[in-house]
Coordinates of N, CA and C in Angstrom, one line a residue:
X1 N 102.0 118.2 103.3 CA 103.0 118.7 102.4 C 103.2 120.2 102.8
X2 N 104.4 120.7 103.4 CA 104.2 121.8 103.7 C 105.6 122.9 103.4
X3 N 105.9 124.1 103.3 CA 106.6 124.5 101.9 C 107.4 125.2 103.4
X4 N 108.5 125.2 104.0 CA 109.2 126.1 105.4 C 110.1 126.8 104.7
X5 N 110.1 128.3 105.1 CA 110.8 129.2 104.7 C 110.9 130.2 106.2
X6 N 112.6 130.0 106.5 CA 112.7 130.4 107.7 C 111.7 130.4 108.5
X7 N 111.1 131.0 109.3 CA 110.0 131.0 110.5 C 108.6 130.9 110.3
X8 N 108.4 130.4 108.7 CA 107.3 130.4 107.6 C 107.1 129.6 107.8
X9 N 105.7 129.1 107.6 CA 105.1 127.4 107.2 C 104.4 127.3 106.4
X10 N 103.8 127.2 105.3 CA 102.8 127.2 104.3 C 102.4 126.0 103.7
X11 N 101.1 125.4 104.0 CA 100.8 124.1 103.5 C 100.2 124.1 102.2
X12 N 100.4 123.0 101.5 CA 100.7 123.0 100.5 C 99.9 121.9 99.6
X13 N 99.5 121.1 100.5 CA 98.5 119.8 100.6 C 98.6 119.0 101.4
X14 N 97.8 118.0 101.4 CA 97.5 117.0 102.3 C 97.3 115.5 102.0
X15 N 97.2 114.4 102.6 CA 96.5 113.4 102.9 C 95.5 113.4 102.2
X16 N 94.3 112.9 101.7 CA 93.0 112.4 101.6 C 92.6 111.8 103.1
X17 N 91.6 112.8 103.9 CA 91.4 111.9 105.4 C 91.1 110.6 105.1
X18 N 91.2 109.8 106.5 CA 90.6 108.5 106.9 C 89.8 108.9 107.9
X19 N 88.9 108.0 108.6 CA 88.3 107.8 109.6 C 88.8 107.0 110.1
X20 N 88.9 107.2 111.5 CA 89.7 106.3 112.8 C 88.4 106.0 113.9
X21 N 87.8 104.5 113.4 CA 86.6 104.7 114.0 C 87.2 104.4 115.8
X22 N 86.7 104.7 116.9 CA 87.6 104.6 118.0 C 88.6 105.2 118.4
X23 N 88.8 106.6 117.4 CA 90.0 107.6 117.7 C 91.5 106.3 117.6
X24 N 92.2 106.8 118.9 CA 93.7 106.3 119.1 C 93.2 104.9 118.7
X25 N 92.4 103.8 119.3 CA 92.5 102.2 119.3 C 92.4 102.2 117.4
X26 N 92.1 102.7 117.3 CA 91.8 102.4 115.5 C 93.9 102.5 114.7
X27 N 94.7 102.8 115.5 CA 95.8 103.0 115.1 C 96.4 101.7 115.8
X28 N 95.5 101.3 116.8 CA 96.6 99.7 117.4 C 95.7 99.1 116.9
X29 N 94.7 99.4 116.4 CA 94.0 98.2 115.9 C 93.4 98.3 114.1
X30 N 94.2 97.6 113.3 CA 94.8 97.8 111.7 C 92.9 97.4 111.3
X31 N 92.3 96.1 111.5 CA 91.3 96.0 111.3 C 90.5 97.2 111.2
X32 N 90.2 97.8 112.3 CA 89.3 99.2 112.4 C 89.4 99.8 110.7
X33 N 90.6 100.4 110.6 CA 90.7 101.1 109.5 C 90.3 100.5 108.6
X34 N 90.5 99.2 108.0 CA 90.2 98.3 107.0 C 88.5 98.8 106.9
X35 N 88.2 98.4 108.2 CA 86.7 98.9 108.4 C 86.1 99.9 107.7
X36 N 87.0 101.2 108.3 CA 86.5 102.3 107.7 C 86.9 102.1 105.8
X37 N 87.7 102.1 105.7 CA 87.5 102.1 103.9 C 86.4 101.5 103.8
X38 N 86.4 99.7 104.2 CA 85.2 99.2 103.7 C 84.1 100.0 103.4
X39 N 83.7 100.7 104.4 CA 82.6 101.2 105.0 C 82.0 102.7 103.7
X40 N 83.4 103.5 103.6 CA 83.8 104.6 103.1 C 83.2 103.3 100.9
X41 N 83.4 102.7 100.8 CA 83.4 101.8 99.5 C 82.2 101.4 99.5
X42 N 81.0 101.6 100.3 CA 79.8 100.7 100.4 C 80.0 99.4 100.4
X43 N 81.0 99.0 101.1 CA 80.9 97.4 101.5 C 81.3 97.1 102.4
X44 N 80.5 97.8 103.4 CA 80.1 97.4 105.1 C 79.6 95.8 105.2
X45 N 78.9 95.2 104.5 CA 78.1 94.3 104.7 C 79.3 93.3 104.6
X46 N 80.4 93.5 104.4 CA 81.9 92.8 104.2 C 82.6 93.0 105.3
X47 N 82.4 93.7 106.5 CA 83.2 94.2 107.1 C 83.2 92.9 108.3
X48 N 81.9 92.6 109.0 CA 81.9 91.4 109.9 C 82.5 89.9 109.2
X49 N 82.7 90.1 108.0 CA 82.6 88.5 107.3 C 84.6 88.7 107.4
X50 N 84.9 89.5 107.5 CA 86.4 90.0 107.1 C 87.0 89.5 108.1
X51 N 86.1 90.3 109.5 CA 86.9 90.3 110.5 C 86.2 89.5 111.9
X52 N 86.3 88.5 111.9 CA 85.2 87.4 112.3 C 85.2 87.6 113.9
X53 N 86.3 87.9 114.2 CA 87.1 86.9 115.4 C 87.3 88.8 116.2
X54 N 86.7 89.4 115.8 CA 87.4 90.7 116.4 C 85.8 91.2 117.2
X55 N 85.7 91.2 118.2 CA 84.5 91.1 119.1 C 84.2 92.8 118.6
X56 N 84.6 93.6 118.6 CA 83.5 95.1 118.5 C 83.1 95.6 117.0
X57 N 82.7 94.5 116.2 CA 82.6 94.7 114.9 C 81.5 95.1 114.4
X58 N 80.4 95.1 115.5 CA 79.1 95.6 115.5 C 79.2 97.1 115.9
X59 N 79.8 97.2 117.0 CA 80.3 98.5 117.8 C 80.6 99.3 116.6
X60 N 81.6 98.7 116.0 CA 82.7 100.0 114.6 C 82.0 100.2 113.7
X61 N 80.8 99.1 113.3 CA 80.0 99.4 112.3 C 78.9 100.3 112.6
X62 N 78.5 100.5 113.6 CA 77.7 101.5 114.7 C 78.0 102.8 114.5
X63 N 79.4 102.9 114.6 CA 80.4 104.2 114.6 C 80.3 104.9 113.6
X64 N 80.3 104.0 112.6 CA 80.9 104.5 111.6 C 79.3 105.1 110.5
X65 N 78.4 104.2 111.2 CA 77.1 104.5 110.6 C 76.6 105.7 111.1
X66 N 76.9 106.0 112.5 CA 76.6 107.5 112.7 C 77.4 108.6 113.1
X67 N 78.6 108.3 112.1 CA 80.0 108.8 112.5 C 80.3 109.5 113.7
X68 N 80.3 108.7 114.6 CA 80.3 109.1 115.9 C 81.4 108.3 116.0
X69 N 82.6 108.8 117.2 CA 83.9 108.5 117.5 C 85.0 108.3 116.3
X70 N 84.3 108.8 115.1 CA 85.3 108.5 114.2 C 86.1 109.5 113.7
X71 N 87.1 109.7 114.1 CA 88.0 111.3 114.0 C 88.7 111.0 112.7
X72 N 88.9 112.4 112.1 CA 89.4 112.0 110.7 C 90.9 112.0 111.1
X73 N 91.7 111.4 110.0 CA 93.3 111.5 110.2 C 93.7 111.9 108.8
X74 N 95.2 112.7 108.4 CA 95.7 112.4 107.5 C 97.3 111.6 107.2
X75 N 97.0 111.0 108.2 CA 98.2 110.2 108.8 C 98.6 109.6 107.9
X76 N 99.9 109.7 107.6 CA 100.1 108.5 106.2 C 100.5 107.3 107.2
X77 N 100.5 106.8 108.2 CA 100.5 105.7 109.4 C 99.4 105.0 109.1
X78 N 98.0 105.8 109.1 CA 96.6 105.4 109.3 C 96.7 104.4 107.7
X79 N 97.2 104.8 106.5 CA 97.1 104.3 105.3 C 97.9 102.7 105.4
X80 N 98.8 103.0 106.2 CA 99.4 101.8 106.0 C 98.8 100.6 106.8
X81 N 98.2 101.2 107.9 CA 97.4 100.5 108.8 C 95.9 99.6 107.6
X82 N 95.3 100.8 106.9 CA 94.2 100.2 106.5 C 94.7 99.2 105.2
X83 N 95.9 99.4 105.0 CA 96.6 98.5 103.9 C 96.3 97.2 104.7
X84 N 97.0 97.3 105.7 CA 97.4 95.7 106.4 C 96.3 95.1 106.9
X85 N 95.2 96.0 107.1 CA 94.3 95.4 107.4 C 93.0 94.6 106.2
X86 N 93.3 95.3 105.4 CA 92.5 95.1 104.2 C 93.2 93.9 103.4
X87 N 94.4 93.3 103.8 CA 95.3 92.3 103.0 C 95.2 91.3 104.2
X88 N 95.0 91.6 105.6 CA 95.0 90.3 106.6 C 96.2 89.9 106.8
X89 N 96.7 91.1 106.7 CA 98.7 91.1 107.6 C 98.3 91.5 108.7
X90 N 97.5 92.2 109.5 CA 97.4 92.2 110.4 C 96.6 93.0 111.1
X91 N 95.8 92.2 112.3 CA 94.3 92.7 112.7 C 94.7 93.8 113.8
X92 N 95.5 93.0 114.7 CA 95.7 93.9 116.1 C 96.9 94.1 116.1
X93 N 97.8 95.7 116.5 CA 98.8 95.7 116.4 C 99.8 94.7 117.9
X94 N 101.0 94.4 118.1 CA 101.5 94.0 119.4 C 102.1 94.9 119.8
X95 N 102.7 96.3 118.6 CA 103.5 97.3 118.7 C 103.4 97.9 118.2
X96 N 103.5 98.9 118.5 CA 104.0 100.7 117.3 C 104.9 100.4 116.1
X97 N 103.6 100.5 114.7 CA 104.1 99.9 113.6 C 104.2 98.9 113.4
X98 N 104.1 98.2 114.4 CA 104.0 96.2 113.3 C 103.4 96.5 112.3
X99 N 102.3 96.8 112.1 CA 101.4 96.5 110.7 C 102.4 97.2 109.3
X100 N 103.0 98.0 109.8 CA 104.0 99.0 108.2 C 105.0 98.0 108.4
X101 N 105.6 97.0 109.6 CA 106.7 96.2 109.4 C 106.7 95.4 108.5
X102 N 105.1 94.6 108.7 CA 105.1 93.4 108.2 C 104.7 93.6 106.7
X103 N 104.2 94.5 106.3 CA 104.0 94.8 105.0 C 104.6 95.2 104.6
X104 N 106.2 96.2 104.7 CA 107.2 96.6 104.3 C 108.1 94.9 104.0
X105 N 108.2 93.7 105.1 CA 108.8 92.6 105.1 C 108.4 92.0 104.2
X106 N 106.6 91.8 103.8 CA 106.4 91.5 102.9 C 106.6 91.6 101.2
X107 N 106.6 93.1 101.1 CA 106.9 93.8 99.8 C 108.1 93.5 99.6
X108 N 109.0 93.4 100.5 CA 110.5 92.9 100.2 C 110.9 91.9 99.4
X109 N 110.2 90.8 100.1 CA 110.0 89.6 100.1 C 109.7 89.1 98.6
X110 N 108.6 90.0 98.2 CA 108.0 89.9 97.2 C 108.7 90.4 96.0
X111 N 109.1 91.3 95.9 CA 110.3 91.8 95.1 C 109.2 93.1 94.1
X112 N 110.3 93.8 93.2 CA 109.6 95.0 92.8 C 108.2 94.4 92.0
X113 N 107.5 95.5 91.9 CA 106.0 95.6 91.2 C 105.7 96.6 90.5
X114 N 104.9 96.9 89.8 CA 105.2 98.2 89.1 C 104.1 99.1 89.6
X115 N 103.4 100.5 90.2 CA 102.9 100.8 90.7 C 100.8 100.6 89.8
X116 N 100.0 100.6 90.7 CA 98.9 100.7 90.1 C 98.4 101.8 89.1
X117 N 98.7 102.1 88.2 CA 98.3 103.3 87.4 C 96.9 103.7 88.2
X118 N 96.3 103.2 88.2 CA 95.1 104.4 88.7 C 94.9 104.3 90.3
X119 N 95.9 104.5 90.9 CA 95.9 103.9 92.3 C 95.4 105.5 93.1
X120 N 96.1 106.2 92.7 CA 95.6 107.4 93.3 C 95.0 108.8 92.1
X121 N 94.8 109.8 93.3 CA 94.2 111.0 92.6 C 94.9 112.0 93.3
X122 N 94.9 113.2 92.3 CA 95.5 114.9 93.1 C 94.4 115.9 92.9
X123 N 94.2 115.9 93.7 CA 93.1 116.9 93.4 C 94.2 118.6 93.2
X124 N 93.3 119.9 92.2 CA 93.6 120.6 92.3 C 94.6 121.0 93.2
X125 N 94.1 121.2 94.6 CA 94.4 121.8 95.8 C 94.9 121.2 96.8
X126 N 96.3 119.8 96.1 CA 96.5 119.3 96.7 C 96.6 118.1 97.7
X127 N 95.1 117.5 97.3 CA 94.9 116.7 98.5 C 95.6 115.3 97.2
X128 N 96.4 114.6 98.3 CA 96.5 113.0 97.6 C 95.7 112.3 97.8
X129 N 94.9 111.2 97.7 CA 94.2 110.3 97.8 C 94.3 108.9 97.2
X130 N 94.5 108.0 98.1 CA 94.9 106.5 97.8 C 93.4 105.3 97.8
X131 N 92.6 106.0 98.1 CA 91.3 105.3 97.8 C 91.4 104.1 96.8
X132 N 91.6 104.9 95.6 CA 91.3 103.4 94.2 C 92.5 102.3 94.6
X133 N 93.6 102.4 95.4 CA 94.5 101.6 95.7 C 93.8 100.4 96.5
X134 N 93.8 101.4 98.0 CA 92.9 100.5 98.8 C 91.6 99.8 98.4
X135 N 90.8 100.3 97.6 CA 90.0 99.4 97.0 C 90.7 98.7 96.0
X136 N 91.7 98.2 95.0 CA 92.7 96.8 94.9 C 92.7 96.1 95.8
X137 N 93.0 97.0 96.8 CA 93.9 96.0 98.1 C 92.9 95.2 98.9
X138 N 91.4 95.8 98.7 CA 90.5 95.2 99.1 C 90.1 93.7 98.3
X139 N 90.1 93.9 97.4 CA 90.2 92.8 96.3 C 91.5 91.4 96.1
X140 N 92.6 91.8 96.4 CA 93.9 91.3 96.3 C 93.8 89.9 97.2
X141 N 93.9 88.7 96.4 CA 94.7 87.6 97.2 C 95.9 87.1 97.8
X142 N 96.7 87.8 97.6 CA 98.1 87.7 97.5 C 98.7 89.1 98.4
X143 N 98.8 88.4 99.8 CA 99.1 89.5 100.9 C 100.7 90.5 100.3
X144 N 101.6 89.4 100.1 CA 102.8 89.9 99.6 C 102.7 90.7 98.1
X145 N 102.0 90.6 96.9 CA 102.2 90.9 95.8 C 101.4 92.4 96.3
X146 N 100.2 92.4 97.3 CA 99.7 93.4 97.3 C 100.3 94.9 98.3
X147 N 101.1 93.9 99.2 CA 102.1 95.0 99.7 C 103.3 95.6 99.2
X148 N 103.4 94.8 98.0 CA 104.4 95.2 96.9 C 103.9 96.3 96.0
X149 N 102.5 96.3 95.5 CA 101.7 97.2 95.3 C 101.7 98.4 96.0
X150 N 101.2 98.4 97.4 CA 100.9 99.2 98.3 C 102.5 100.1 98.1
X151 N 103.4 99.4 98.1 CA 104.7 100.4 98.4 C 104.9 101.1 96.8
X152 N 104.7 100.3 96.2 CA 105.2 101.0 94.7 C 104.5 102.2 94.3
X153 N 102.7 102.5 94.7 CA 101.8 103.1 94.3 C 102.0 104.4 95.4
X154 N 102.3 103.9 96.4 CA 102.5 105.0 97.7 C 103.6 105.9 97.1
X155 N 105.0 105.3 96.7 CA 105.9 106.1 96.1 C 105.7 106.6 95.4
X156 N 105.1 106.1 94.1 CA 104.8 107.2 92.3 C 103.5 107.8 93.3
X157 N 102.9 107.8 93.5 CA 102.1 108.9 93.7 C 102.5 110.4 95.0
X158 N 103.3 109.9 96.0 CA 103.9 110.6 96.8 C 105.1 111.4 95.8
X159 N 106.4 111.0 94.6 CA 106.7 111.4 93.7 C 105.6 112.7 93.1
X160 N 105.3 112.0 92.4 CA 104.2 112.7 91.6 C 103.4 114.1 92.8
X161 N 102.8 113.8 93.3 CA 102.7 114.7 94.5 C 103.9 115.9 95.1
X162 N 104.8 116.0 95.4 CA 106.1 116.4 95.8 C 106.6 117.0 94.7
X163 N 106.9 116.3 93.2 CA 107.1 117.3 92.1 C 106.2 118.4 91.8
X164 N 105.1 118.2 91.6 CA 104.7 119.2 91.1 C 104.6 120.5 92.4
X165 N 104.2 120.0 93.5 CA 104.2 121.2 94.4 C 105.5 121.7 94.1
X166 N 107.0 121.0 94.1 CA 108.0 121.9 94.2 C 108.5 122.7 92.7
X167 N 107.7 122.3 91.5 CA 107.4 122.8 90.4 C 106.6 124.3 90.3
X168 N 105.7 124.1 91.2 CA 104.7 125.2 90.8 C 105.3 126.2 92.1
X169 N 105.9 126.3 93.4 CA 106.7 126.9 94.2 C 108.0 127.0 94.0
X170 N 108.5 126.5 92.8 CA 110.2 126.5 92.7 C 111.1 125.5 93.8
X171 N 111.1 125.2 94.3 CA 111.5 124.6 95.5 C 112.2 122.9 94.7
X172 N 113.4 123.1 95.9 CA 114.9 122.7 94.9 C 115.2 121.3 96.1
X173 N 114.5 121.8 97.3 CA 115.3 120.7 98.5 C 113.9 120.3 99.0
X174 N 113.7 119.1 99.2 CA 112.9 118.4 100.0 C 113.6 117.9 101.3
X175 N 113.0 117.7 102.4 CA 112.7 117.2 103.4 C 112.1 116.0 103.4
X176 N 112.4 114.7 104.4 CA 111.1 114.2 104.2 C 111.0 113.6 105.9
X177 N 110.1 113.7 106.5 CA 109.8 113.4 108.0 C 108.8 112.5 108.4
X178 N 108.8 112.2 109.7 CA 108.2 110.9 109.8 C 108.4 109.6 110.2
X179 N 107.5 108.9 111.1 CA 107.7 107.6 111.4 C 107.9 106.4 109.8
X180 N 106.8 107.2 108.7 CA 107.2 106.0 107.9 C 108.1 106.1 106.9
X181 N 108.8 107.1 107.4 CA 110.4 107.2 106.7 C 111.4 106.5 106.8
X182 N 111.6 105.4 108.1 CA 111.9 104.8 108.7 C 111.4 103.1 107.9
X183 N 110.6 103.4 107.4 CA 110.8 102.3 105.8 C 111.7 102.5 104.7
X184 N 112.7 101.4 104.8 CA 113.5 101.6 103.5 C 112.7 101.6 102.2
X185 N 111.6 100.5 102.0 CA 111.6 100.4 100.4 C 111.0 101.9 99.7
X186 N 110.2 102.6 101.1 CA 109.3 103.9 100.9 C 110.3 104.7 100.7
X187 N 111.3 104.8 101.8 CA 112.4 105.9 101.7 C 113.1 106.1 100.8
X188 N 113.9 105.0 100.1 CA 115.0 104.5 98.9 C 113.9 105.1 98.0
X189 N 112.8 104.5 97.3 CA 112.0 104.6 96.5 C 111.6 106.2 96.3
X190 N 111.3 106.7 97.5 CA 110.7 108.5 96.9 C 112.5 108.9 96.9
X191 N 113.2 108.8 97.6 CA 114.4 109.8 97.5 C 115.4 109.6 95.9
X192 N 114.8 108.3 95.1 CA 115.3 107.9 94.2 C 114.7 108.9 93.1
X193 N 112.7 108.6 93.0 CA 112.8 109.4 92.4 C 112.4 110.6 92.6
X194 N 112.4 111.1 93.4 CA 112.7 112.8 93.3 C 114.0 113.1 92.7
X195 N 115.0 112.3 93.2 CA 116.5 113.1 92.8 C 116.1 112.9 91.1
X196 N 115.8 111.8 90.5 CA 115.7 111.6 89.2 C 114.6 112.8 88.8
X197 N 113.7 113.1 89.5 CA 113.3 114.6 88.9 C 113.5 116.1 89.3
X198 N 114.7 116.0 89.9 CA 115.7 116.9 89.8 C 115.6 118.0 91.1

């Protein structure tokens, strides 16, 4: 979240990191991340049973036990990733973004939801964090109802986030940039309610 004033930048908050265990492969590969929350939840011991069929699951659990190759991200890309992986939309990507397609196609599909009330947190200083989400989404049978989740809780809390920074800075015009802007249900949904909060 970052506040531009002519040749100014001033950040304003952030992401809640992830770990990307394997750096870049952890972004073509949705399982990894799933991993890492697991892992981040104390239920690693979940992580091989999840992901059976995916040969370096000993390797990531390695990684992630002596955080070694695991770079933090605040990618909101990485989130969507550990979404799809934690619901079993998808382990390996075939392309840039399948995993935000198929869970955007899904939420569609599925039709509105109402967001998780305790899905996220704001810390003082900004940071968002979708943790208690992803731990639902860990739990969730229902790939589509839970990507319908994932989208609704991403918006009210990215909302909720966005207001108040442009509340407590004054700030009248948002921006919004990014590959996962390029999701309608995300895009329609925050540009809706922001304008509704003015």
């Amino acid at each position: 979240l970052l506040r531009v004033e002519g040749a100014s930048c001033q950040r304003l908050g952030h992401l809640s990191p992830l770990a990307m265990p394997g750096g870049d492969r952890a972004a073509r590969e949705p399982w990894r991340m799933a991993a890492a929350v697991l892992f981040e939840m104390d239920r690693a011991a979940e992580i091989a049973q999840r992901f059976p069929a995916q040969a370096g699951v000993a390797t990531v659990i390695g990684m992630l036990q002596r955080r070694l190759n695991c770079v933090a991200t605040t990618s909101m890309g990485r989130w969507f990733d550990a979404a799809a992986g934690l619901l079993g939309v998808s382990e390996v990507q075939a392309y840039e973004g399948q995993a935000a397609m198929l869970l955007e196609g899904l939420a569609e599909r599925h039709g509105k939801v109402d967001p998780f009330a305790d899905g996220y947190t704001i810390t003082v200083d900004g940071v968002l964090d979708f943790h208690p989400l992803l731990a639902a989404l860990a739990d969730c049978n229902d790939a589509a109802y839970g990507a319908a989740l994932f989208h609704a809780t991403l918006a009210a809390g990215l909302i909720e986030w966005v207001t108040r920074a442009a509340t407590q800075y004054e700030i009248a015009h948002v921006a919004l940039g990014g590959g996962c802007f390029l999701n309608k249900l995300l895009s329609q949904a925050l540009a809706g309610g922001l304008q509704a909060q003015g």
